[in-house]
Amino acid sequence: MMPPFSSDQPLTILIAASTTYDAAALRRMLARHHFEVQVVSRGDEALSAVRDGKVALALLDVALAGSASLELCPRLQQASPHPLPVFLLSAHPSDEERVLAREAGASVYLPLSFNAEDLAERILLHLQVISPAPVLAGVPTMATLEVNYHTMLAGSPDAIVLMQRGNHRILDVNLRTRQMFGMTETELIQTDLLALCPPVQPDGQPTEHVLTVAQEQIMAGEIQLFDMEMRHSSGRPMSCELRMVPLTTAEHRLMHARIVDITPRKLAAELRDGKNALLEMIARGAGLPETLDKLVRLIEAQLDGGHCTVMLLNPDGVTVHSAAGPSMPRAYMDALNGLPIGPAAGSCGTAMFRKETVIVSDIQNDPLWAPYRNAAVHYGLRACWSTPILLDRGTVLGSFAMYYHDVREPNEEDRRLIRTATHLAGIAIARTRREEELLRHREHLEDLVAARTAELRQAKEEAEHVNEELSTALNNLSMTQDELVRRDKLAALGALVAGVAHELNTPIGNALTMAGSMEERTAELRRDMEGGLRKSVLEAYLEQAASADAVVLRNLNRAAALVDSFKRIAVDSAHSQRSRFALGDVVAQLMQSLQAEVQRRGLELIEDIEHWLEMDSYPGPLGQALQHLIENSLVHGFDNRGSGSVTLSAHDTGNGEIAITLSDTGVGIPEANLPRIYDPFFTTRMGSGGSGLGLYITHNIVTGVLGGRIDVASTPGRGTSFMLRLPKVAPL
């Protein structure tokens, strides 16, 4: 016995194992008592660790201790400067190895798979860090407690079997075991566990081999739970889960086995997976026969000896045909085709007729099967339960039926299965019906499309014919329009020539008249010189010549100005200077040049422009266009009236444009003249100083060079307003 643990003793637990050892749980349990856990994988590392004197206890893997006499165990104890307890851990414990461990000086011999929590408790008790639970008077301990195993076995709600290890012979069973296998206690005790299983497991391995390997793993602490297929006394297979615990006494090697029938759990999982697979088949459009066949096989796998069929109601709503029944006799299924439904038409025909489930537990004695009793007896069918497959409450698609070879009533599980099958069959059949209906609609739609295409083709041909006629009419109209334009141009040219001739005729005629008069005065002066020229005559001639020169010069300047205005009809942006400028600067220069003329006419020129408005455009053509508009207002808007105003305003529209408005309070423009104001040479003052080119030139500048547009609004007697919408950045 070691002395009680004190705080000055070593606080390291050494684990020496040749394989990976999960020390996390052990470290967690010992940390509460201030122990550290050190793990090494070689013998020399273990010896080095204990020489430091910090190791309080060593856990040594038998595989690392030496195969002959576990010699590493005593070497560790000799290397430690203080007494060192060693726990030997074995992957394959045996009685022979236990003796070797005792001879090697091991304090404890345990399986390598020993529970970490229990191992931590053993370490703490051995080091006397904790004390054993006290023995209380009158309270039994595990050493003194004796329990009747058979009594415990009988009271267990699980199937329990006590058997011998090695030969698997059954020694004792409880009531639940007898119920599970359908055998008496005497029958079970006279056999062994292998007799309750098929010779070969579903994976192809011999049952004896599977059971032997499982028991070896249990003894090594590797597993406690495994699955096996077993057999009911009737031969029905059962998927079972076995949990085994070894019970070893001084005289016997026993095994306590708890057996749980997991067949319902596996069947439920198979049903769930099968339903998902069926829904995937339906979703991807698998054929109805394939889907129904898989459905029937799925449900039959859940039954104990049952057979399933699916019948479909024909489009006539009266007769049926077989759709699926893979485990039923083919001749029987063929005989059902074309049979009518009715109030006494077997289970399926009656269920479809009534639109409700029909349970026939004994075909031979049920009046619903009277017409078909002989056929059922011929094939050994004694019970049939059928449920209608409904699209809705009033529409029957078919029926799903379960057949048995013995008289039988459905239990709740049977009813649940048939509801599941009917639901899945309804989904598959309804999907197929919808696809067939869609196919019919598609074919009908194709017919409609073909007919409509023919109508559209005919309409296209008629439209092409009309289009040809319209093209011919358009060509004629174009020719007529060209002719009218040519005539308009000729008429405009004639008006221009007449206007130019009239405008130039006055100054040129005045100049010619004055030149002719001076010619006569010059001839008279020459005659006077022959007879003697008086001073008064010469002075009169010179005075007349000076007056004539002034008249001729004034009229010739007038003619030159008219010719210059005609030359400005076309405006070319290539010869205009483009720049970034402030609109207020251009307007200020224009207002300064026109202010004198406006004041002479007794009018008022008003400016309402934000000076900071900037443009990237052509300031010269812009000033020319605004000058033409102002001059047009002065000449035509006021007609020598001595009062009124002309207002020039501008603002930013916010969409990349500047709106410039010129409005006056003059006489306005007659409505009949508004459509022609931008026509070249159109003027209402021909011969009075107007050439009809001002607004034409303005329109060309605004829509061409400046890339904008111009609109006009006028009310006779109340004035006229021109609005220019110009981009801030003129087009290139």
mmCIF file of N, CA and C in Angstrom, residues 299-366:
data_model
loop_
_atom_site.group_PDB
_atom_site.id
_atom_site.type_symbol
_atom_site.label_atom_id
_atom_site.label_comp_id
_atom_site.label_asym_id
_atom_site.label_seq_id
_atom_site.Cartn_x
_atom_site.Cartn_y
_atom_site.Cartn_z
ATOM 1 N N ILE A 299 -43.642 -2.581 -51.821
ATOM 2 C CA ILE A 299 -44.640 -2.909 -50.794
ATOM 3 C C ILE A 299 -44.581 -4.385 -50.439
ATOM 4 N N GLU A 300 -44.381 -5.251 -51.433
ATOM 5 C CA GLU A 300 -44.312 -6.688 -51.150
ATOM 6 C C GLU A 300 -43.124 -7.018 -50.241
ATOM 7 N N ALA A 301 -42.026 -6.244 -50.361
ATOM 8 C CA ALA A 301 -40.866 -6.483 -49.497
ATOM 9 C C ALA A 301 -41.181 -6.169 -48.039
ATOM 10 N N GLN A 302 -42.238 -5.385 -47.789
ATOM 11 C CA GLN A 302 -42.634 -5.039 -46.427
ATOM 12 C C GLN A 302 -43.608 -6.060 -45.833
ATOM 13 N N LEU A 303 -44.120 -6.979 -46.660
ATOM 14 C CA LEU A 303 -45.175 -7.895 -46.221
ATOM 15 C C LEU A 303 -44.613 -9.259 -45.867
ATOM 16 N N ASP A 304 -45.379 -9.985 -45.099
ATOM 17 C CA ASP A 304 -45.041 -11.355 -44.721
ATOM 18 C C ASP A 304 -45.883 -12.297 -45.568
ATOM 19 N N GLY A 305 -45.365 -12.608 -46.775
ATOM 20 C CA GLY A 305 -46.065 -13.548 -47.641
ATOM 21 C C GLY A 305 -47.172 -12.936 -48.468
ATOM 22 N N GLY A 306 -47.264 -11.654 -48.563
ATOM 23 C CA GLY A 306 -48.323 -11.018 -49.332
ATOM 24 C C GLY A 306 -47.912 -10.741 -50.765
ATOM 25 N N HIS A 307 -48.926 -10.567 -51.651
ATOM 26 C CA HIS A 307 -48.719 -10.224 -53.061
ATOM 27 C C HIS A 307 -49.563 -8.991 -53.380
ATOM 28 N N CYS A 308 -49.057 -8.137 -54.244
ATOM 29 C CA CYS A 308 -49.750 -6.875 -54.546
ATOM 30 C C CYS A 308 -50.026 -6.757 -56.039
ATOM 31 N N THR A 309 -51.108 -6.029 -56.352
ATOM 32 C CA THR A 309 -51.457 -5.751 -57.752
ATOM 33 C C THR A 309 -51.948 -4.315 -57.868
ATOM 34 N N VAL A 310 -51.820 -3.789 -59.089
ATOM 35 C CA VAL A 310 -52.401 -2.492 -59.433
ATOM 36 C C VAL A 310 -53.277 -2.696 -60.649
ATOM 37 N N MET A 311 -54.556 -2.299 -60.536
ATOM 38 C CA MET A 311 -55.505 -2.348 -61.651
ATOM 39 C C MET A 311 -55.854 -0.912 -62.036
ATOM 40 N N LEU A 312 -56.020 -0.667 -63.339
ATOM 41 C CA LEU A 312 -56.371 0.662 -63.825
ATOM 42 C C LEU A 312 -57.742 0.622 -64.481
ATOM 43 N N LEU A 313 -58.511 1.673 -64.266
ATOM 44 C CA LEU A 313 -59.827 1.793 -64.882
ATOM 45 C C LEU A 313 -59.646 2.303 -66.299
ATOM 46 N N ASN A 314 -60.284 1.635 -67.253
ATOM 47 C CA ASN A 314 -60.171 2.029 -68.659
ATOM 48 C C ASN A 314 -60.890 3.350 -68.908
ATOM 49 N N PRO A 315 -60.577 4.025 -70.023
ATOM 50 C CA PRO A 315 -61.246 5.305 -70.325
ATOM 51 C C PRO A 315 -62.758 5.212 -70.403
ATOM 52 N N ASP A 316 -63.309 3.990 -70.654
ATOM 53 C CA ASP A 316 -64.770 3.866 -70.706
ATOM 54 C C ASP A 316 -65.415 3.994 -69.336
ATOM 55 N N GLY A 317 -64.583 3.973 -68.264
ATOM 56 C CA GLY A 317 -65.116 4.122 -66.911
ATOM 57 C C GLY A 317 -65.856 2.903 -66.411
ATOM 58 N N VAL A 318 -65.804 1.767 -67.126
ATOM 59 C CA VAL A 318 -66.574 0.574 -66.753
ATOM 60 C C VAL A 318 -65.669 -0.637 -66.575
ATOM 61 N N THR A 319 -64.718 -0.831 -67.491
ATOM 62 C CA THR A 319 -63.867 -2.018 -67.457
ATOM 63 C C THR A 319 -62.483 -1.661 -66.918
ATOM 64 N N VAL A 320 -61.715 -2.736 -66.560
ATOM 65 C CA VAL A 320 -60.397 -2.542 -65.967
ATOM 66 C C VAL A 320 -59.362 -3.318 -66.769
ATOM 67 N N HIS A 321 -58.090 -3.002 -66.512
ATOM 68 C CA HIS A 321 -56.987 -3.810 -67.037
ATOM 69 C C HIS A 321 -55.862 -3.831 -66.015
ATOM 70 N N SER A 322 -55.082 -4.924 -66.019
ATOM 71 C CA SER A 322 -54.004 -5.081 -65.041
ATOM 72 C C SER A 322 -52.809 -4.233 -65.458
ATOM 73 N N ALA A 323 -52.207 -3.538 -64.458
ATOM 74 C CA ALA A 323 -51.055 -2.671 -64.732
ATOM 75 C C ALA A 323 -49.788 -3.193 -64.084
ATOM 76 N N ALA A 324 -49.881 -3.870 -62.935
ATOM 77 C CA ALA A 324 -48.696 -4.397 -62.257
ATOM 78 C C ALA A 324 -49.106 -5.505 -61.310
ATOM 79 N N GLY A 325 -48.284 -6.551 -61.240
ATOM 80 C CA GLY A 325 -48.494 -7.691 -60.335
ATOM 81 C C GLY A 325 -47.403 -8.701 -60.584
ATOM 82 N N PRO A 326 -46.140 -8.320 -60.339
ATOM 83 C CA PRO A 326 -45.010 -9.182 -60.726
ATOM 84 C C PRO A 326 -44.971 -10.533 -60.027
ATOM 85 N N SER A 327 -45.534 -10.653 -58.808
ATOM 86 C CA SER A 327 -45.462 -11.937 -58.101
ATOM 87 C C SER A 327 -46.742 -12.757 -58.246
ATOM 88 N N MET A 328 -47.713 -12.234 -58.974
ATOM 89 C CA MET A 328 -48.970 -12.960 -59.187
ATOM 90 C C MET A 328 -48.869 -13.795 -60.457
ATOM 91 N N PRO A 329 -49.646 -14.895 -60.550
ATOM 92 C CA PRO A 329 -49.623 -15.710 -61.769
ATOM 93 C C PRO A 329 -50.043 -14.876 -62.986
ATOM 94 N N ARG A 330 -49.286 -14.992 -64.079
ATOM 95 C CA ARG A 330 -49.578 -14.196 -65.271
ATOM 96 C C ARG A 330 -50.959 -14.509 -65.825
ATOM 97 N N ALA A 331 -51.352 -15.779 -65.779
ATOM 98 C CA ALA A 331 -52.663 -16.157 -66.315
ATOM 99 C C ALA A 331 -53.781 -15.492 -65.512
ATOM 100 N N TYR A 332 -53.605 -15.403 -64.209
ATOM 101 C CA TYR A 332 -54.624 -14.750 -63.380
ATOM 102 C C TYR A 332 -54.719 -13.260 -63.715
ATOM 103 N N MET A 333 -53.577 -12.592 -63.880
ATOM 104 C CA MET A 333 -53.583 -11.166 -64.204
ATOM 105 C C MET A 333 -54.216 -10.925 -65.576
ATOM 106 N N ASP A 334 -53.925 -11.791 -66.540
ATOM 107 C CA ASP A 334 -54.519 -11.633 -67.876
ATOM 108 C C ASP A 334 -56.032 -11.821 -67.828
ATOM 109 N N ALA A 335 -56.500 -12.708 -66.938
ATOM 110 C CA ALA A 335 -57.937 -12.972 -66.855
ATOM 111 C C ALA A 335 -58.707 -11.773 -66.319
ATOM 112 N N LEU A 336 -58.033 -10.852 -65.631
ATOM 113 C CA LEU A 336 -58.712 -9.684 -65.072
ATOM 114 C C LEU A 336 -58.973 -8.604 -66.117
ATOM 115 N N ASN A 337 -58.239 -8.636 -67.249
ATOM 116 C CA ASN A 337 -58.381 -7.585 -68.251
ATOM 117 C C ASN A 337 -59.780 -7.587 -68.857
ATOM 118 N N GLY A 338 -60.391 -6.407 -68.878
ATOM 119 C CA GLY A 338 -61.705 -6.247 -69.486
ATOM 120 C C GLY A 338 -62.874 -6.527 -68.574
ATOM 121 N N LEU A 339 -62.628 -6.974 -67.320
ATOM 122 C CA LEU A 339 -63.738 -7.238 -66.404
ATOM 123 C C LEU A 339 -64.377 -5.918 -65.975
ATOM 124 N N PRO A 340 -65.701 -5.908 -65.774
ATOM 125 C CA PRO A 340 -66.371 -4.666 -65.382
ATOM 126 C C PRO A 340 -66.311 -4.453 -63.869
ATOM 127 N N ILE A 341 -66.400 -3.194 -63.477
ATOM 128 C CA ILE A 341 -66.549 -2.878 -62.056
ATOM 129 C C ILE A 341 -68.027 -2.956 -61.706
ATOM 130 N N GLY A 342 -68.304 -3.056 -60.409
ATOM 131 C CA GLY A 342 -69.700 -3.152 -60.006
ATOM 132 C C GLY A 342 -69.828 -3.344 -58.519
ATOM 133 N N PRO A 343 -71.059 -3.497 -58.023
ATOM 134 C CA PRO A 343 -71.284 -3.638 -56.574
ATOM 135 C C PRO A 343 -70.867 -4.992 -56.024
ATOM 136 N N ALA A 344 -70.601 -5.983 -56.896
ATOM 137 C CA ALA A 344 -70.169 -7.309 -56.450
ATOM 138 C C ALA A 344 -69.171 -7.839 -57.468
ATOM 139 N N ALA A 345 -68.059 -7.109 -57.639
ATOM 140 C CA ALA A 345 -67.059 -7.445 -58.654
ATOM 141 C C ALA A 345 -65.718 -7.707 -57.991
ATOM 142 N N GLY A 346 -65.722 -8.627 -56.983
ATOM 143 C CA GLY A 346 -64.494 -8.908 -56.276
ATOM 144 C C GLY A 346 -64.083 -7.720 -55.414
ATOM 145 N N SER A 347 -62.813 -7.727 -54.954
ATOM 146 C CA SER A 347 -62.355 -6.636 -54.100
ATOM 147 C C SER A 347 -62.041 -5.388 -54.917
ATOM 148 N N CYS A 348 -61.306 -5.547 -56.036
ATOM 149 C CA CYS A 348 -60.857 -4.384 -56.814
ATOM 150 C C CYS A 348 -62.018 -3.716 -57.544
ATOM 151 N N GLY A 349 -62.831 -4.514 -58.249
ATOM 152 C CA GLY A 349 -63.950 -3.929 -58.996
ATOM 153 C C GLY A 349 -64.942 -3.251 -58.082
ATOM 154 N N THR A 350 -65.173 -3.836 -56.898
ATOM 155 C CA THR A 350 -66.107 -3.240 -55.943
ATOM 156 C C THR A 350 -65.528 -1.966 -55.335
ATOM 157 N N ALA A 351 -64.224 -1.972 -55.024
ATOM 158 C CA ALA A 351 -63.589 -0.780 -54.455
ATOM 159 C C ALA A 351 -63.647 0.389 -55.434
ATOM 160 N N MET A 352 -63.402 0.121 -56.723
ATOM 161 C CA MET A 352 -63.482 1.202 -57.717
ATOM 162 C C MET A 352 -64.924 1.672 -57.887
ATOM 163 N N PHE A 353 -65.875 0.750 -57.810
ATOM 164 C CA PHE A 353 -67.287 1.124 -57.966
ATOM 165 C C PHE A 353 -67.757 1.946 -56.765
ATOM 166 N N ARG A 354 -67.396 1.528 -55.556
ATOM 167 C CA ARG A 354 -67.845 2.226 -54.347
ATOM 168 C C ARG A 354 -66.997 3.467 -54.029
ATOM 169 N N LYS A 355 -65.770 3.512 -54.602
ATOM 170 C CA LYS A 355 -64.802 4.579 -54.277
ATOM 171 C C LYS A 355 -64.410 4.550 -52.796
ATOM 172 N N GLU A 356 -64.272 3.317 -52.260
ATOM 173 C CA GLU A 356 -63.874 3.144 -50.871
ATOM 174 C C GLU A 356 -63.158 1.816 -50.725
ATOM 175 N N THR A 357 -62.419 1.645 -49.601
ATOM 176 C CA THR A 357 -61.647 0.428 -49.370
ATOM 177 C C THR A 357 -62.580 -0.763 -49.135
ATOM 178 N N VAL A 358 -62.209 -1.903 -49.724
ATOM 179 C CA VAL A 358 -62.983 -3.142 -49.566
ATOM 180 C C VAL A 358 -62.054 -4.201 -48.985
ATOM 181 N N ILE A 359 -62.411 -4.744 -47.794
ATOM 182 C CA ILE A 359 -61.611 -5.767 -47.121
ATOM 183 C C ILE A 359 -62.353 -7.102 -47.225
ATOM 184 N N VAL A 360 -61.730 -8.053 -47.913
ATOM 185 C CA VAL A 360 -62.276 -9.413 -47.985
ATOM 186 C C VAL A 360 -61.254 -10.325 -47.323
ATOM 187 N N SER A 361 -61.575 -10.809 -46.115
ATOM 188 C CA SER A 361 -60.625 -11.640 -45.366
ATOM 189 C C SER A 361 -60.745 -13.117 -45.727
ATOM 190 N N ASP A 362 -61.880 -13.524 -46.312
ATOM 191 C CA ASP A 362 -62.075 -14.933 -46.698
ATOM 192 C C ASP A 362 -62.802 -14.956 -48.039
ATOM 193 N N ILE A 363 -62.044 -15.127 -49.112
ATOM 194 C CA ILE A 363 -62.616 -15.065 -50.461
ATOM 195 C C ILE A 363 -63.672 -16.148 -50.667
ATOM 196 N N GLN A 364 -63.428 -17.341 -50.123
ATOM 197 C CA GLN A 364 -64.348 -18.451 -50.383
ATOM 198 C C GLN A 364 -65.737 -18.215 -49.804
ATOM 199 N N ASN A 365 -65.842 -17.401 -48.773
ATOM 200 C CA ASN A 365 -67.131 -17.215 -48.108
ATOM 201 C C ASN A 365 -67.651 -15.783 -48.220
ATOM 202 N N ASP A 366 -67.109 -14.976 -49.130
ATOM 203 C CA ASP A 366 -67.562 -13.592 -49.278
ATOM 204 C C ASP A 366 -68.365 -13.457 -50.571
#
